[in-house]
Amino acid sequence: MSTPLPTGDLAGSPTPVVSVAPVVLPAPGRAVDLEVRVSAPATGSDLPVILLSHGHGYSNHLSSLNGYAPLAGHWAARGFVVIQPTHLSSRSLRLAPDTPGAPLHWRSRAEDMTRILDELDVLEAAVPQLPGRLDRGRVAVAGHSMGGHTASLLLGARLTDPHDGAEVDLSDPRIKAGVLLAAPGRGGDALSEAAAASLPFLDTMDFSGMTTPTLVVAGDKDDSAHLTVRGPGWHADPYSLSPGPKSLLTLFDAEHGLGGIAGYDVAETTDEDPERVSAVQRLTWAYLRSALHPGDGAWQAACDELTAGPNPIGRVENK
């Protein structure tokens, strides 16, 4: 079914946020140790966790633990603990181009998230007043662009390693829900010639095993021509090619930046729109709130609160 986007702040008033970075997790065998940012509401208990995977943009620091403040801050101020790693693909690390796994480090990105879950005790202890307040049974993953690819793998999507031909399963059963923001779609004839040649790991993406509840967010003007010949619909593949339960949020006139979710007032956002960012904030929060708390009505309320204006900002579909 389809409904217009809701208005208003279903989450209520925000609370102050405590953010600590960098918290360093030793990572033997990794090119550098894993640095993360942990953001949490100053009050509250039984706090669910969101792992947030950054994309691979042109800026030096948006694609790191220092990016995505519009999402991380919104979620943390409304009851989530948000953990943001700096993946090896980040320009901020200045790694040599011949570093194993370069340039996008698709496998280590997912392994970073698994390491974070393995080391939650360390991260929890590093944030003042946070110990004892995490709900370890309620964990979600979210990612934008290449971060969406990372999140897809953790949620159950699979691929064939182009180096050895082995099927890769990096899913983590501790993750109970996900949000994919402008994530890559299927491979094969959907890829551009350049992407097929330089990013062969995209060629065999298989969403049929991605059974974890997931919200897919896509812009209807996000053509990503450097990656796909299919146009904006490519970014809806994780929804259309995976089994339910899934939801698809299509944002009208949105390009790859989805209005500016990677950072406030960043020059590389081609479709800057505070209203669009606000919609992404509200809808993703509501989805994860309900997905991690069965019976919670936030997502249904978000879908039911119809926009009265003549120019809806997008639509939601569920299956």
Coordinates of C-alpha atoms in Angstrom, one line a residue:
M1 CA 0.0 0.0 0.0
S2 CA 1.1 3.6 -0.3
T3 CA 0.6 6.6 2.0
P4 CA 1.9 10.1 2.0
L5 CA 4.5 11.0 4.5
P6 CA 3.5 12.2 8.0
T7 CA 4.2 15.6 9.6
G8 CA 5.1 16.5 13.1
D9 CA 7.6 15.0 15.6
L10 CA 6.1 11.6 16.6
A11 CA 9.1 11.1 19.0
G12 CA 8.3 14.0 21.2
S13 CA 10.8 16.5 22.6
P14 CA 14.5 15.7 22.2
T15 CA 16.7 15.0 25.1
P16 CA 20.4 16.2 25.5
V17 CA 22.9 14.0 23.8
V18 CA 26.3 12.8 25.1
S19 CA 28.8 12.1 22.3
V20 CA 32.2 10.6 22.8
A21 CA 34.9 10.2 20.1
P22 CA 37.2 8.6 19.2
V23 CA 36.7 5.4 21.1
V24 CA 39.5 3.1 19.9
L25 CA 38.9 -0.6 19.5
P26 CA 42.1 -2.6 19.0
A27 CA 41.8 -4.5 15.6
P28 CA 44.7 -6.9 15.0
G29 CA 45.0 -7.6 11.3
R30 CA 43.2 -4.4 10.3
A31 CA 45.2 -1.7 8.6
V32 CA 44.6 0.6 11.6
D33 CA 42.6 0.2 14.8
L34 CA 38.9 0.9 14.6
E35 CA 37.8 4.3 15.8
V36 CA 34.1 5.0 16.6
R37 CA 31.8 7.7 17.9
V38 CA 29.2 6.8 20.5
S39 CA 26.2 9.1 20.9
A40 CA 23.6 8.5 23.5
P41 CA 20.7 10.4 25.2
A42 CA 21.8 11.8 28.6
T43 CA 18.8 10.1 30.3
G44 CA 16.8 6.9 29.9
S45 CA 17.4 3.2 30.2
D46 CA 17.0 0.0 28.1
L47 CA 18.4 2.0 25.1
P48 CA 18.4 0.2 21.7
V49 CA 21.5 0.5 19.5
I50 CA 21.9 1.7 16.0
L51 CA 25.1 1.0 14.1
L52 CA 25.5 3.7 11.4
S53 CA 27.7 3.0 8.4
H54 CA 29.0 6.0 6.4
G55 CA 29.2 6.3 2.7
H56 CA 32.2 7.0 0.4
G57 CA 31.9 10.6 -0.7
Y58 CA 34.3 13.3 -1.8
S59 CA 34.6 15.0 1.6
N60 CA 37.5 14.2 3.8
H61 CA 35.5 13.7 7.0
L62 CA 31.8 13.2 6.3
S63 CA 32.7 9.6 5.5
S64 CA 33.9 8.9 9.0
L65 CA 32.8 8.9 12.6
N66 CA 32.4 12.7 12.2
G67 CA 29.6 12.6 9.5
Y68 CA 25.9 12.1 9.4
A69 CA 25.1 14.4 12.3
P70 CA 21.5 15.0 11.1
L71 CA 20.7 11.4 11.6
A72 CA 22.9 10.4 14.5
G73 CA 21.9 13.5 16.6
H74 CA 18.2 13.0 15.9
W75 CA 18.2 9.3 16.7
A76 CA 20.3 9.7 19.9
A77 CA 18.1 12.6 21.2
R78 CA 15.1 10.3 20.9
G79 CA 16.2 7.2 22.7
F80 CA 18.8 5.4 20.7
V81 CA 22.5 4.8 21.2
V82 CA 24.2 5.5 17.9
I83 CA 27.6 4.0 17.1
Q84 CA 29.5 5.3 14.1
P85 CA 32.8 3.7 12.9
T86 CA 35.4 5.1 10.6
H87 CA 35.7 2.4 7.9
L88 CA 38.9 1.8 6.1
S89 CA 37.4 3.4 3.0
S90 CA 37.3 6.8 4.7
R91 CA 39.5 9.5 3.1
S92 CA 40.2 10.8 6.6
L93 CA 42.6 7.8 7.2
R94 CA 44.8 8.6 4.2
L95 CA 45.5 4.9 3.6
A96 CA 47.7 3.9 0.7
P97 CA 45.7 2.9 -2.5
D98 CA 47.3 -0.5 -2.4
T99 CA 46.0 -1.3 1.1
P100 CA 44.3 -4.8 0.9
G101 CA 40.6 -4.4 0.3
A102 CA 41.0 -0.9 -1.3
P103 CA 39.3 1.2 -2.4
L104 CA 35.9 0.5 -0.8
H105 CA 36.9 -2.3 1.7
W106 CA 33.5 -3.9 1.3
R107 CA 34.3 -6.9 3.5
S108 CA 36.1 -5.1 6.4
R109 CA 33.2 -2.6 6.6
A110 CA 30.8 -5.3 7.6
E111 CA 33.5 -6.9 9.9
D112 CA 33.8 -3.5 11.6
M113 CA 30.2 -3.7 12.7
T114 CA 30.5 -7.3 14.0
R115 CA 33.6 -6.2 15.9
I116 CA 31.6 -3.3 17.5
L117 CA 28.9 -5.7 18.7
D118 CA 31.6 -8.0 20.0
E119 CA 33.1 -5.1 22.0
L120 CA 30.0 -3.4 23.3
D121 CA 31.3 -3.7 26.8
V122 CA 34.3 -1.5 25.9
L123 CA 32.2 1.1 24.1
E124 CA 29.6 1.2 26.9
A125 CA 32.3 1.8 29.5
A126 CA 33.9 4.6 27.5
V127 CA 30.8 6.9 27.6
P128 CA 30.1 8.7 30.8
Q129 CA 26.9 7.6 32.5
L130 CA 26.1 5.0 29.8
P131 CA 27.1 1.7 31.6
G132 CA 24.1 -0.4 32.3
R133 CA 21.7 1.5 30.1
L134 CA 22.0 -0.5 26.8
D135 CA 19.4 -2.9 25.5
R136 CA 21.7 -5.5 23.8
G137 CA 18.7 -7.4 22.5
R138 CA 17.6 -4.5 20.3
V139 CA 20.2 -3.7 17.7
A140 CA 19.7 -2.1 14.3
V141 CA 22.0 -1.2 11.4
A142 CA 21.7 1.8 9.1
G143 CA 23.8 2.9 6.2
H144 CA 24.0 5.5 3.4
S145 CA 25.2 4.7 -0.1
M146 CA 28.2 2.4 0.3
G147 CA 27.1 2.2 3.9
G148 CA 23.8 0.8 2.7
H149 CA 25.7 -2.0 0.9
T150 CA 27.5 -2.7 4.3
A151 CA 24.1 -2.8 6.1
S152 CA 22.6 -5.0 3.4
L153 CA 25.3 -7.7 4.0
L154 CA 24.7 -7.5 7.7
L155 CA 21.0 -7.9 7.2
G156 CA 21.3 -11.0 5.1
A157 CA 22.2 -10.1 1.5
R158 CA 25.0 -12.1 0.0
L159 CA 27.5 -11.9 -2.8
T160 CA 30.2 -13.9 -4.5
D161 CA 33.7 -12.8 -3.7
P162 CA 35.3 -11.8 -7.0
H163 CA 38.7 -12.9 -5.8
D164 CA 38.0 -16.5 -4.9
G165 CA 34.4 -17.2 -6.1
A166 CA 33.2 -18.1 -2.7
E167 CA 29.7 -17.1 -1.5
V168 CA 30.0 -14.5 1.3
D169 CA 27.6 -14.5 4.2
L170 CA 28.4 -11.6 6.7
S171 CA 24.9 -11.5 8.3
D172 CA 24.8 -11.0 12.0
P173 CA 21.8 -12.5 13.9
R174 CA 22.2 -9.9 16.7
I175 CA 20.9 -7.2 14.3
K176 CA 17.1 -7.2 14.4
A177 CA 16.3 -4.4 11.9
G178 CA 17.8 -2.1 9.3
V179 CA 17.6 1.1 7.3
L180 CA 19.1 1.3 3.8
L181 CA 19.6 4.9 2.5
A182 CA 20.3 5.2 -1.2
A183 CA 21.9 1.8 -1.1
P184 CA 23.2 -0.1 -4.2
G185 CA 20.9 -2.5 -6.0
R186 CA 21.5 -5.6 -8.0
G187 CA 24.4 -6.3 -10.2
G188 CA 24.6 -8.0 -13.6
D189 CA 23.2 -6.0 -16.5
A190 CA 22.1 -3.3 -14.1
L191 CA 25.6 -2.1 -13.6
S192 CA 27.3 0.6 -15.6
E193 CA 30.4 -0.5 -17.6
A194 CA 32.6 1.4 -15.2
A195 CA 31.1 -0.1 -12.1
A196 CA 31.3 -3.6 -13.5
A197 CA 35.0 -3.2 -14.2
S198 CA 36.1 -1.4 -11.0
L199 CA 33.7 -2.7 -8.4
P200 CA 33.1 -6.4 -9.3
F201 CA 31.8 -7.2 -5.8
L202 CA 28.6 -5.4 -6.8
D203 CA 28.0 -7.8 -9.7
T204 CA 26.6 -10.7 -7.7
M205 CA 24.5 -8.9 -5.0
D206 CA 21.7 -11.3 -3.9
F207 CA 18.9 -9.9 -1.7
S208 CA 16.8 -13.0 -1.6
G209 CA 18.2 -14.0 1.8
M210 CA 17.8 -10.6 3.3
T211 CA 14.9 -11.6 5.6
T212 CA 15.6 -9.1 8.5
P213 CA 12.9 -6.3 8.7
T214 CA 14.3 -3.3 6.7
L215 CA 13.3 0.1 5.6
V216 CA 14.7 1.0 2.2
V217 CA 14.9 4.8 1.4
A218 CA 15.4 5.9 -2.2
G219 CA 15.2 9.2 -4.0
D220 CA 13.3 9.2 -7.3
K221 CA 15.9 11.5 -8.9
D222 CA 18.9 9.5 -7.7
D223 CA 20.1 8.1 -11.0
S224 CA 23.7 7.2 -9.9
A225 CA 24.8 6.9 -13.5
H226 CA 28.3 6.1 -12.5
L227 CA 27.1 2.9 -11.0
T228 CA 23.9 1.8 -12.8
V229 CA 22.1 2.0 -16.1
R230 CA 18.8 1.4 -14.5
G231 CA 18.2 4.9 -13.1
P232 CA 16.7 5.7 -9.7
G233 CA 14.8 2.5 -9.5
W234 CA 18.0 0.6 -8.9
H235 CA 18.1 1.9 -5.3
A236 CA 14.7 0.2 -4.6
D237 CA 16.1 -3.2 -5.5
P238 CA 16.8 -4.1 -1.9
Y239 CA 13.1 -3.7 -1.3
S240 CA 11.7 -5.3 -4.4
L241 CA 14.2 -8.2 -4.6
S242 CA 14.1 -9.3 -0.9
P243 CA 11.3 -11.1 1.1
G244 CA 9.1 -9.2 3.5
P245 CA 8.7 -7.7 6.0
K246 CA 10.1 -4.7 4.2
S247 CA 9.1 -1.0 3.7
L248 CA 10.1 1.4 0.9
L249 CA 10.2 5.2 1.4
T250 CA 10.5 6.9 -1.9
L251 CA 11.4 10.6 -1.7
F252 CA 10.1 12.8 -4.5
D253 CA 12.8 14.9 -6.3
A254 CA 15.5 13.5 -4.0
E255 CA 19.0 12.8 -5.3
H256 CA 21.7 10.7 -3.7
G257 CA 22.2 13.0 -0.7
L258 CA 18.5 12.6 0.3
G259 CA 18.3 16.3 1.1
G260 CA 21.5 16.4 3.1
I261 CA 21.7 13.6 5.6
A262 CA 25.5 13.3 5.5
G263 CA 26.0 16.6 7.3
Y264 CA 24.7 20.1 7.9
D265 CA 25.2 22.6 5.0
V266 CA 27.7 20.4 3.1
A267 CA 28.6 21.6 -0.4
E268 CA 28.4 18.2 -2.0
T269 CA 24.7 17.8 -1.3
T270 CA 23.1 18.3 -4.7
D271 CA 19.5 18.3 -3.4
E272 CA 19.7 20.2 -0.2
D273 CA 16.3 20.4 1.5
P274 CA 15.8 20.7 5.2
E275 CA 12.2 19.4 4.9
R276 CA 13.4 16.3 3.2
V277 CA 16.0 15.7 5.8
S278 CA 13.4 16.1 8.5
A279 CA 11.2 13.5 6.8
V280 CA 14.1 11.1 6.7
Q281 CA 14.8 11.7 10.4
R282 CA 11.2 11.2 11.4
L283 CA 10.4 8.2 9.3
T284 CA 13.6 6.3 10.0
W285 CA 13.2 6.9 13.8
A286 CA 9.6 5.7 13.7
Y287 CA 10.5 2.6 11.7
L288 CA 13.3 1.5 13.9
R289 CA 11.3 2.3 17.1
S290 CA 8.5 0.0 16.0
A291 CA 10.8 -2.7 14.5
L292 CA 12.7 -3.1 17.7
H293 CA 9.7 -2.8 20.0
P294 CA 6.9 -5.1 18.7
G295 CA 3.5 -3.6 19.3
D296 CA 4.9 0.0 19.3
G297 CA 2.7 2.2 17.1
A298 CA 5.3 4.8 15.9
W299 CA 5.7 3.4 12.4
Q300 CA 2.0 2.9 11.9
A301 CA 1.3 6.4 13.2
A302 CA 3.9 7.8 10.8
C303 CA 2.2 6.1 7.9
D304 CA -1.2 7.1 9.0
E305 CA -0.5 10.8 9.6
L306 CA -1.2 11.9 6.1
T307 CA 0.1 15.0 4.5
A308 CA -2.7 17.4 3.8
G309 CA -0.8 19.7 1.4
P310 CA -1.0 19.5 -2.4
N311 CA 2.7 18.6 -2.8
P312 CA 3.5 15.4 -0.9
I313 CA 7.3 14.9 -0.2
G314 CA 7.2 11.2 -0.8
R315 CA 5.3 7.9 -0.3
V316 CA 5.7 4.7 1.8
E317 CA 5.0 1.2 0.6
N318 CA 5.0 -1.9 2.8
K319 CA 5.1 -5.7 2.1

